mmCIF file of C-alpha atoms in Angstrom:
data_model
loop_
_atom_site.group_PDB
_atom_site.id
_atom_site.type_symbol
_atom_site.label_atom_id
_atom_site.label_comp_id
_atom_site.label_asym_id
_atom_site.label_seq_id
_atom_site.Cartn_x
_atom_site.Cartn_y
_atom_site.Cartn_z
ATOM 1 C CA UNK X 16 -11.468 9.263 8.340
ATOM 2 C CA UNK X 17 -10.424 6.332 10.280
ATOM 3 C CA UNK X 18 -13.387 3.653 10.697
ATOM 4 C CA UNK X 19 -11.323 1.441 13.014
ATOM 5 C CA UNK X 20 -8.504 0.762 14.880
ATOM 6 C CA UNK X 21 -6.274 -2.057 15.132
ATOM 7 C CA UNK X 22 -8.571 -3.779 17.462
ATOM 8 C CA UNK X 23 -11.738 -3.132 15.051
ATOM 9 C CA UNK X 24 -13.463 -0.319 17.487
ATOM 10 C CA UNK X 25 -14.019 2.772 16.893
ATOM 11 C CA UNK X 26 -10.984 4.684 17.337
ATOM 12 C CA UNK X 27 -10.302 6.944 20.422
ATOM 13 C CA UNK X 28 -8.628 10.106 20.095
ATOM 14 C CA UNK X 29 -5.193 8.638 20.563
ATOM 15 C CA UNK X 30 -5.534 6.403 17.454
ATOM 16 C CA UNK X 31 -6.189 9.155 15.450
ATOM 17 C CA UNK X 32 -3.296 11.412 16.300
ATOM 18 C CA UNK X 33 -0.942 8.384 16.236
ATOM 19 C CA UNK X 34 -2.295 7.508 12.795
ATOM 20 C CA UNK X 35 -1.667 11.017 11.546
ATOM 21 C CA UNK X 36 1.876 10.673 13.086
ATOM 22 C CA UNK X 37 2.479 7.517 11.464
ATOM 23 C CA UNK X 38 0.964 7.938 7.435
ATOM 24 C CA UNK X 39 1.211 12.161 7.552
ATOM 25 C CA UNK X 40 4.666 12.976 8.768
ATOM 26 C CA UNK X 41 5.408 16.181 8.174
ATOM 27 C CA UNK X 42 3.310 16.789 5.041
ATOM 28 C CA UNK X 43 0.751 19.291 5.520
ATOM 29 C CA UNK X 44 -2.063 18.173 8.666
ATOM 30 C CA UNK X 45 -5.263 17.974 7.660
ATOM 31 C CA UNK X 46 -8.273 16.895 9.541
ATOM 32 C CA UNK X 47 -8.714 12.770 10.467
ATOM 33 C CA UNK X 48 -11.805 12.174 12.007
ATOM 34 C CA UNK X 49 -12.884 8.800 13.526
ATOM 35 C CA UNK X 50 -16.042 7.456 11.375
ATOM 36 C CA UNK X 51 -17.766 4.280 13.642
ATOM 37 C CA UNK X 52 -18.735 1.163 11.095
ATOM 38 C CA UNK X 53 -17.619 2.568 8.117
ATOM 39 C CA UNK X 54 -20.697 4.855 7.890
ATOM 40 C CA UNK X 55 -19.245 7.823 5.703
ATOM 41 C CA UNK X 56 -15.743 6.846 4.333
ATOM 42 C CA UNK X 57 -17.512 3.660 2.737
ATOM 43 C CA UNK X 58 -19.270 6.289 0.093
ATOM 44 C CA UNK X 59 -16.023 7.407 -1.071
ATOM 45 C CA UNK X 60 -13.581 4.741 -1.271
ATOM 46 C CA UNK X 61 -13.042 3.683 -4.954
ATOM 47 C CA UNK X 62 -10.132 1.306 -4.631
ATOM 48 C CA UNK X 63 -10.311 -0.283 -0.994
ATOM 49 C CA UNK X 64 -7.077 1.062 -0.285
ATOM 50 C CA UNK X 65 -6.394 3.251 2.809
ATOM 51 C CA UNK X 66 -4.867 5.424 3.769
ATOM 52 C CA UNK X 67 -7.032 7.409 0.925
ATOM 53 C CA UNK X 68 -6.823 11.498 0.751
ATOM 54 C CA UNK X 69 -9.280 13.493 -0.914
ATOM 55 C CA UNK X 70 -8.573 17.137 -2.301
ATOM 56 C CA UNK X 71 -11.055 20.012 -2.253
ATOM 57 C CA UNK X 72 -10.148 23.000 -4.436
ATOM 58 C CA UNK X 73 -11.826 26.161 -4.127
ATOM 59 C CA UNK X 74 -15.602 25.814 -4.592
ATOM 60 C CA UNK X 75 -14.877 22.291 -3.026
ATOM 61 C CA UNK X 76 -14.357 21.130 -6.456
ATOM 62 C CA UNK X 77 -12.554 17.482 -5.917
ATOM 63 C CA UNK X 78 -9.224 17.988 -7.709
ATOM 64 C CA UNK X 79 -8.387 14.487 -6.224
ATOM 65 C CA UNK X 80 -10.574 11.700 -4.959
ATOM 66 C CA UNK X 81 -9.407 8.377 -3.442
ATOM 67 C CA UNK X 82 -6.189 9.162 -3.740
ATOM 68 C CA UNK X 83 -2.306 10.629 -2.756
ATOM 69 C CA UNK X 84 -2.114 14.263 -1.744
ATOM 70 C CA UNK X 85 1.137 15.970 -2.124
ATOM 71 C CA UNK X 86 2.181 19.250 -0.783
ATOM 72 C CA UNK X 87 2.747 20.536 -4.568
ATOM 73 C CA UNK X 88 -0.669 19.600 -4.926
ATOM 74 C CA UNK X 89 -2.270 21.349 -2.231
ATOM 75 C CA UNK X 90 -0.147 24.418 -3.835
ATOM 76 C CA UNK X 91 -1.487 24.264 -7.315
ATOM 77 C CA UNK X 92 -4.703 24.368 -6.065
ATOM 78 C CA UNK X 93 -4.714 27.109 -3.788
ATOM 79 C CA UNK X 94 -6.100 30.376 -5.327
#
């Protein structure tokens, strides 16, 4: 989730792909979602750090919360 952009709106479409450009790479793309006023990510940031990557396991069991996501990770917790 991104709340803002570097201007402190709500991010446009364009912010968020460039954002996944920048902090993603080539890892493994998952989802980034714009989220106005900090009205979701707010309830799940731990350390005020960001970026911050959550990971779901099967049951969406958090194997990971507030955190760095690795590809090996995303492997040991596939079924």
């Amino acid at each position: 989730m991104m709340a803002e952009n570097n201007e402190g709106s709500t991010p446009t479409e364009d912010d968020l792909l460039e954002w996944a450009d920048t902090y993603l790479g080539d890892a493994p793309y998952h989802p980034v979602v714009a989220d106005p006023g900090w009205g979701v990510g707010s309830r799940f940031e731990a350390d005020g750090g960001i970026p911050s990557l959550t990971l779901l396991g099967p049951g969406a069991v958090v194997i990971i919360a507030d955190g760095t996501v690795t590809s090996a990770d995303i492997e040991a917790a596939l079924p």
